[in-house]
Amino acid sequence: MANLVEILDLKDLIAGTGHDLTTGFESLYSRLYAANPQSPVVKQIEQRVEDYFSRLILPKYPTIYDLLLLSLRQKDAIFTFNWDPFLADAYERLAEKVSLSNLPNIFHLHGNVRVSFCEHCNMAMQKADVCDTCGMSMTPTRLLYPVERKDYTDGPYLTIQWEQFREFIGRALIITIFGYSAPTTDQEAMAIFNNAWKNGESHKFIHRLEIIDTRDGDELAWQWSPFSIFHHYDVRRSFHESLLARYPRRSCEALFQSNYEGKYVEPIAWASNLEGDGIAEMIAHEGFKRDTD
Ligand SMILES: [Zn+2]
């Protein structure tokens, strides 16, 4: 987000409006939108964001997105603010190898370039002009929102994403925050998160917040400790150190057995390695086969 003005080559376009280029992309967009949401500059910015992120493609080899999806089950959910297509594309290619009932749900809290919404069926799905189910035309999800007034009840698509966010967070045992810096522009999102997560706090004895981030430990502790329950939070330096990678598809069971029953739970080795044909190895693994039977 910090380099978006350069990446999208927006300098000349924005300079022409008289706004300060150092303000930051989200604030700039917000101001231009406030002045006139239909102005040609606003429309061009939206189009460039859409074009740029739509063009991104995954490499052929297994990526962290594939691992993340395979480390979770259908009862789980991933909530992302990312516009890029990587999770949606990884989901699509994995769905060709494993049943959809073995993959987690994905919700895009700020829209996504690969997702459309059918207002008739009230469902989000892979981007297309018409709905698979009812044949009506679908609307692409909106990517940009003015930061000063992000409205998470703006239209049925976003409303559903955020309802699901509250629902899943409220009954989650483990929450993994992966590479999310919780910018001040997302205060509203953080408030929704905290209320849902802390609901019934006194009963959440073994609940766990895991933060995967490379930033300084003290900075992370300062930022995330208000969101932890009984100070149960762990900072991990990479995905491979997380409960998801060490106990793929069994992270809640592993947490319960170690923290409630006091047992030693041996990590499952299969998601620790991205080299070679990691995906085939993971799918061939006993634990995954048992899920798919
Ligand atoms: Zn439909």
Coordinates of C-alpha atoms and ligand atoms in Angstrom, one line a residue:
M1 CA 0.0 0.0 0.0
A2 CA 2.9 2.3 0.8
N3 CA 4.3 2.1 -2.7
L4 CA 1.0 1.9 -4.6
V5 CA 1.3 5.4 -6.1
E6 CA 4.5 4.4 -7.8
I7 CA 3.5 0.8 -8.7
L8 CA 0.4 2.0 -10.4
D9 CA 2.1 4.9 -12.0
L10 CA -0.3 7.4 -10.5
K11 CA 2.1 10.3 -9.9
D12 CA 1.1 12.4 -12.9
L13 CA -2.6 11.7 -12.5
I14 CA -2.6 12.7 -8.8
A15 CA -0.2 15.7 -9.3
G16 CA -2.8 17.1 -11.8
T17 CA -5.4 17.3 -8.9
G18 CA -3.1 19.4 -6.7
H19 CA -3.0 16.9 -3.9
D20 CA 0.2 16.1 -2.0
L21 CA 1.7 12.9 -3.2
T22 CA 3.3 12.1 0.1
T23 CA -0.1 11.8 1.8
G24 CA -0.3 8.0 1.3
F25 CA -2.5 6.2 -1.2
E26 CA -5.5 5.5 1.0
S27 CA -5.8 9.1 2.2
L28 CA -5.3 10.4 -1.3
Y29 CA -8.0 8.2 -2.7
S30 CA -10.3 9.1 0.2
R31 CA -10.0 12.8 -0.4
L32 CA -10.5 12.5 -4.1
Y33 CA -13.5 10.3 -3.5
A34 CA -15.0 12.8 -1.0
A35 CA -14.6 15.6 -3.6
N36 CA -16.4 13.6 -6.3
P37 CA -16.9 9.8 -6.3
Q38 CA -17.6 9.9 -10.0
S39 CA -14.7 12.0 -11.2
P40 CA -12.6 10.7 -14.1
V41 CA -9.5 10.6 -11.7
V42 CA -11.3 8.4 -9.2
K43 CA -12.5 6.1 -11.9
Q44 CA -9.0 5.9 -13.4
I45 CA -7.4 5.0 -10.1
E46 CA -10.0 2.3 -9.5
Q47 CA -9.4 0.9 -12.9
R48 CA -5.6 0.8 -12.5
V49 CA -5.9 -1.0 -9.1
E50 CA -8.2 -3.5 -10.7
D51 CA -5.9 -4.0 -13.7
Y52 CA -2.8 -4.4 -11.7
F53 CA -4.0 -6.9 -9.1
S54 CA -6.0 -8.9 -11.8
R55 CA -2.8 -9.5 -13.7
L56 CA -0.8 -11.1 -10.8
I57 CA -0.4 -14.8 -11.1
L58 CA 0.9 -17.5 -8.8
P59 CA 4.1 -19.5 -9.7
K60 CA 3.5 -23.1 -10.7
Y61 CA 5.2 -24.5 -7.6
P62 CA 3.4 -24.8 -4.2
T63 CA 3.3 -21.5 -2.3
I64 CA 2.5 -20.4 1.2
Y65 CA -1.1 -19.8 0.0
D66 CA -1.4 -23.5 -0.9
L67 CA 0.1 -24.6 2.4
L68 CA -2.2 -22.2 4.3
L69 CA -5.3 -23.6 2.6
L70 CA -4.3 -27.2 3.1
S71 CA -3.5 -26.6 6.7
L72 CA -7.1 -25.8 7.4
R73 CA -10.4 -27.7 7.2
Q74 CA -13.9 -26.9 6.0
K75 CA -14.9 -25.8 9.5
D76 CA -12.2 -23.1 9.4
A77 CA -12.1 -19.7 7.6
I78 CA -9.5 -17.3 6.2
F79 CA -10.4 -13.6 6.3
T80 CA -8.3 -11.4 4.1
F81 CA -8.0 -7.7 3.3
N82 CA -5.9 -8.5 0.2
W83 CA -7.0 -7.5 -3.3
D84 CA -4.5 -9.8 -4.9
P85 CA -5.8 -13.1 -6.4
F86 CA -3.3 -15.4 -4.8
L87 CA -5.6 -17.1 -2.2
A88 CA -8.5 -17.4 -4.7
D89 CA -6.2 -18.8 -7.4
A90 CA -4.5 -21.3 -5.0
Y91 CA -8.0 -22.4 -3.9
E92 CA -9.0 -22.9 -7.5
R93 CA -6.1 -25.1 -8.3
L94 CA -6.3 -27.1 -5.1
A95 CA -10.0 -27.7 -5.7
E96 CA -9.0 -29.7 -8.8
K97 CA -7.0 -32.1 -6.6
V98 CA -9.0 -32.4 -3.5
S99 CA -12.7 -32.1 -2.7
L100 CA -14.0 -28.7 -1.9
S101 CA -15.3 -30.1 1.3
N102 CA -11.6 -30.4 2.4
L103 CA -10.8 -26.7 2.0
P104 CA -11.5 -23.8 4.3
N105 CA -13.8 -20.9 3.6
I106 CA -12.3 -17.6 2.3
F107 CA -13.9 -14.2 3.0
H108 CA -12.5 -11.0 1.4
L109 CA -13.2 -8.2 3.8
H110 CA -12.3 -5.5 1.3
G111 CA -13.3 -7.2 -2.0
N112 CA -11.1 -9.0 -4.3
V113 CA -10.2 -9.0 -8.0
R114 CA -11.3 -12.6 -8.5
V115 CA -14.6 -12.4 -6.7
S116 CA -18.0 -11.4 -8.0
F117 CA -21.3 -11.3 -6.1
C118 CA -24.7 -12.4 -7.2
E119 CA -27.3 -10.2 -5.6
H120 CA -30.0 -12.6 -6.6
C121 CA -28.5 -15.7 -4.9
N122 CA -26.8 -13.5 -2.2
M123 CA -23.6 -15.4 -2.8
A124 CA -20.0 -14.5 -3.6
M125 CA -18.2 -16.6 -6.2
Q126 CA -15.3 -16.8 -8.7
K127 CA -15.4 -13.8 -10.9
A128 CA -17.7 -14.2 -13.9
D129 CA -20.2 -12.1 -15.8
V130 CA -23.2 -14.3 -15.0
C131 CA -24.1 -16.4 -12.0
D132 CA -23.6 -20.2 -12.3
T133 CA -26.7 -20.8 -10.3
C134 CA -29.4 -18.4 -11.6
G135 CA -27.9 -17.0 -14.8
M136 CA -28.3 -13.4 -13.7
S137 CA -25.5 -10.9 -14.1
M138 CA -23.1 -10.5 -11.2
T139 CA -21.3 -7.5 -9.8
P140 CA -17.6 -7.4 -9.3
T141 CA -16.6 -6.7 -5.7
R142 CA -15.5 -3.1 -5.0
L143 CA -11.9 -2.8 -4.0
L144 CA -11.4 0.7 -2.8
Y145 CA -13.2 2.3 0.1
P146 CA -12.6 5.9 1.4
V147 CA -10.7 5.3 4.6
E148 CA -12.4 8.1 6.6
R149 CA -15.6 6.3 6.4
K150 CA -15.2 2.6 5.7
D151 CA -18.7 1.3 5.8
Y152 CA -18.7 -2.4 6.4
T153 CA -22.5 -2.5 5.9
D154 CA -22.2 -1.0 2.4
G155 CA -24.2 -3.4 0.3
P156 CA -25.0 -7.1 0.7
Y157 CA -21.6 -8.5 -0.3
L158 CA -19.6 -6.7 2.4
T159 CA -22.4 -7.2 5.0
I160 CA -22.2 -11.0 4.5
Q161 CA -18.3 -11.0 4.7
W162 CA -18.4 -9.1 8.0
E163 CA -21.3 -11.1 9.5
Q164 CA -19.2 -14.2 8.8
F165 CA -16.2 -12.6 10.4
R166 CA -18.1 -11.9 13.6
E167 CA -19.5 -15.4 13.6
F168 CA -16.2 -17.3 13.0
I169 CA -14.1 -15.1 15.4
G170 CA -16.8 -15.5 18.1
R171 CA -16.4 -19.3 18.2
A172 CA -12.8 -19.7 17.2
L173 CA -10.4 -21.5 19.4
I174 CA -7.3 -20.3 17.6
I175 CA -6.8 -17.1 15.6
T176 CA -3.7 -16.7 13.5
I177 CA -2.9 -13.1 12.5
F178 CA -0.7 -13.5 9.4
G179 CA 1.3 -10.5 8.2
Y180 CA -1.3 -8.0 9.1
S181 CA -0.1 -4.7 10.5
A182 CA -3.4 -3.5 11.8
P183 CA -3.0 0.1 10.4
T184 CA -4.8 2.9 12.1
T185 CA -7.1 3.1 9.1
D186 CA -8.5 -0.3 10.2
Q187 CA -9.6 0.7 13.7
E188 CA -13.2 -0.2 12.9
A189 CA -12.1 -3.7 11.8
M190 CA -10.1 -4.1 15.0
A191 CA -13.0 -3.1 17.2
I192 CA -15.3 -5.7 15.5
F193 CA -12.5 -8.3 15.9
N194 CA -12.0 -7.5 19.6
N195 CA -15.6 -7.6 20.5
A196 CA -16.3 -10.9 18.8
W197 CA -13.1 -12.6 20.1
K198 CA -13.5 -11.4 23.7
N199 CA -17.2 -12.4 23.8
G200 CA -17.5 -15.0 26.7
E201 CA -13.8 -14.3 27.6
S202 CA -14.0 -15.8 31.1
H203 CA -14.7 -19.3 29.6
K204 CA -11.9 -19.1 27.0
F205 CA -9.2 -21.0 29.1
I206 CA -7.1 -22.3 26.2
H207 CA -7.9 -19.9 23.4
R208 CA -4.9 -18.7 21.5
L209 CA -3.9 -15.7 19.4
E210 CA -1.0 -16.5 17.1
I211 CA 0.8 -13.6 15.4
I212 CA 3.0 -14.4 12.4
D213 CA 5.1 -11.3 11.8
T214 CA 8.7 -10.3 11.5
R215 CA 8.5 -7.0 13.3
D216 CA 10.1 -6.3 16.6
G217 CA 8.7 -8.5 19.4
D218 CA 8.0 -5.5 21.8
E219 CA 6.2 -3.6 19.1
L220 CA 4.0 -6.6 18.4
A221 CA 3.3 -7.2 22.1
W222 CA 2.3 -3.6 22.5
Q223 CA 0.0 -3.8 19.5
W224 CA -1.6 -7.2 20.1
S225 CA -1.7 -7.8 23.8
P226 CA -5.0 -5.9 24.2
F227 CA -6.5 -8.5 22.0
S228 CA -5.2 -11.6 23.8
I229 CA -7.3 -13.5 26.4
F230 CA -5.4 -14.3 29.6
H231 CA -2.2 -13.1 27.8
H232 CA -2.4 -16.2 25.6
Y233 CA -0.7 -15.1 22.5
D234 CA 2.4 -16.2 20.7
V235 CA 4.6 -14.4 18.2
R236 CA 5.9 -16.6 15.3
R237 CA 8.5 -15.5 12.9
S238 CA 7.3 -17.5 10.0
F239 CA 4.3 -19.6 8.9
H240 CA 6.4 -22.7 9.5
E241 CA 6.6 -22.0 13.2
S242 CA 2.9 -21.7 13.6
L243 CA 0.4 -24.2 15.0
L244 CA -1.1 -24.4 11.5
A245 CA 2.2 -25.6 10.0
R246 CA 3.2 -27.8 12.9
Y247 CA -0.3 -29.4 13.3
P248 CA -1.9 -29.0 9.9
R249 CA -5.7 -29.7 10.0
R250 CA -5.3 -30.7 13.7
S251 CA -4.2 -27.4 15.3
C252 CA -7.2 -27.2 17.7
E253 CA -6.9 -30.8 18.7
A254 CA -3.1 -30.3 19.3
L255 CA -3.8 -27.2 21.4
F256 CA -6.5 -28.9 23.5
Q257 CA -4.4 -32.0 24.1
S258 CA -1.3 -30.1 25.1
N259 CA -2.9 -27.2 27.1
Y260 CA -5.9 -28.9 28.6
E261 CA -4.9 -32.6 28.9
G262 CA -1.2 -31.9 29.5
K263 CA 0.0 -34.3 26.8
Y264 CA 3.0 -34.0 24.6
V265 CA 1.8 -33.7 21.0
E266 CA 4.3 -34.5 18.3
P267 CA 4.3 -32.1 15.4
I268 CA 3.2 -33.4 12.0
A269 CA 6.1 -33.1 9.6
W270 CA 4.3 -32.8 6.3
A271 CA 3.7 -29.1 5.9
S272 CA 7.2 -28.0 7.0
N273 CA 8.7 -28.1 3.6
L274 CA 7.9 -26.2 0.4
E275 CA 10.6 -27.8 -1.7
G276 CA 9.8 -30.4 -4.3
D277 CA 6.3 -31.5 -4.8
G278 CA 5.1 -30.4 -1.4
I279 CA 1.4 -30.4 -2.4
A280 CA 1.4 -34.0 -3.6
E281 CA 3.2 -35.0 -0.4
M282 CA 0.6 -33.3 1.7
I283 CA -2.3 -34.7 -0.1
A284 CA -0.8 -38.2 0.1
H285 CA -0.3 -37.8 3.9
E286 CA -2.2 -40.1 6.2
G287 CA -4.0 -37.3 8.1
F288 CA -5.2 -35.7 4.9
K289 CA -6.4 -39.0 3.5
R290 CA -8.3 -39.7 6.6
D291 CA -10.1 -36.4 6.2
T292 CA -11.0 -37.1 2.6
D293 CA -12.3 -40.6 3.2
Ligands
ZN1 ZN -27.3 -16.1 -8.8

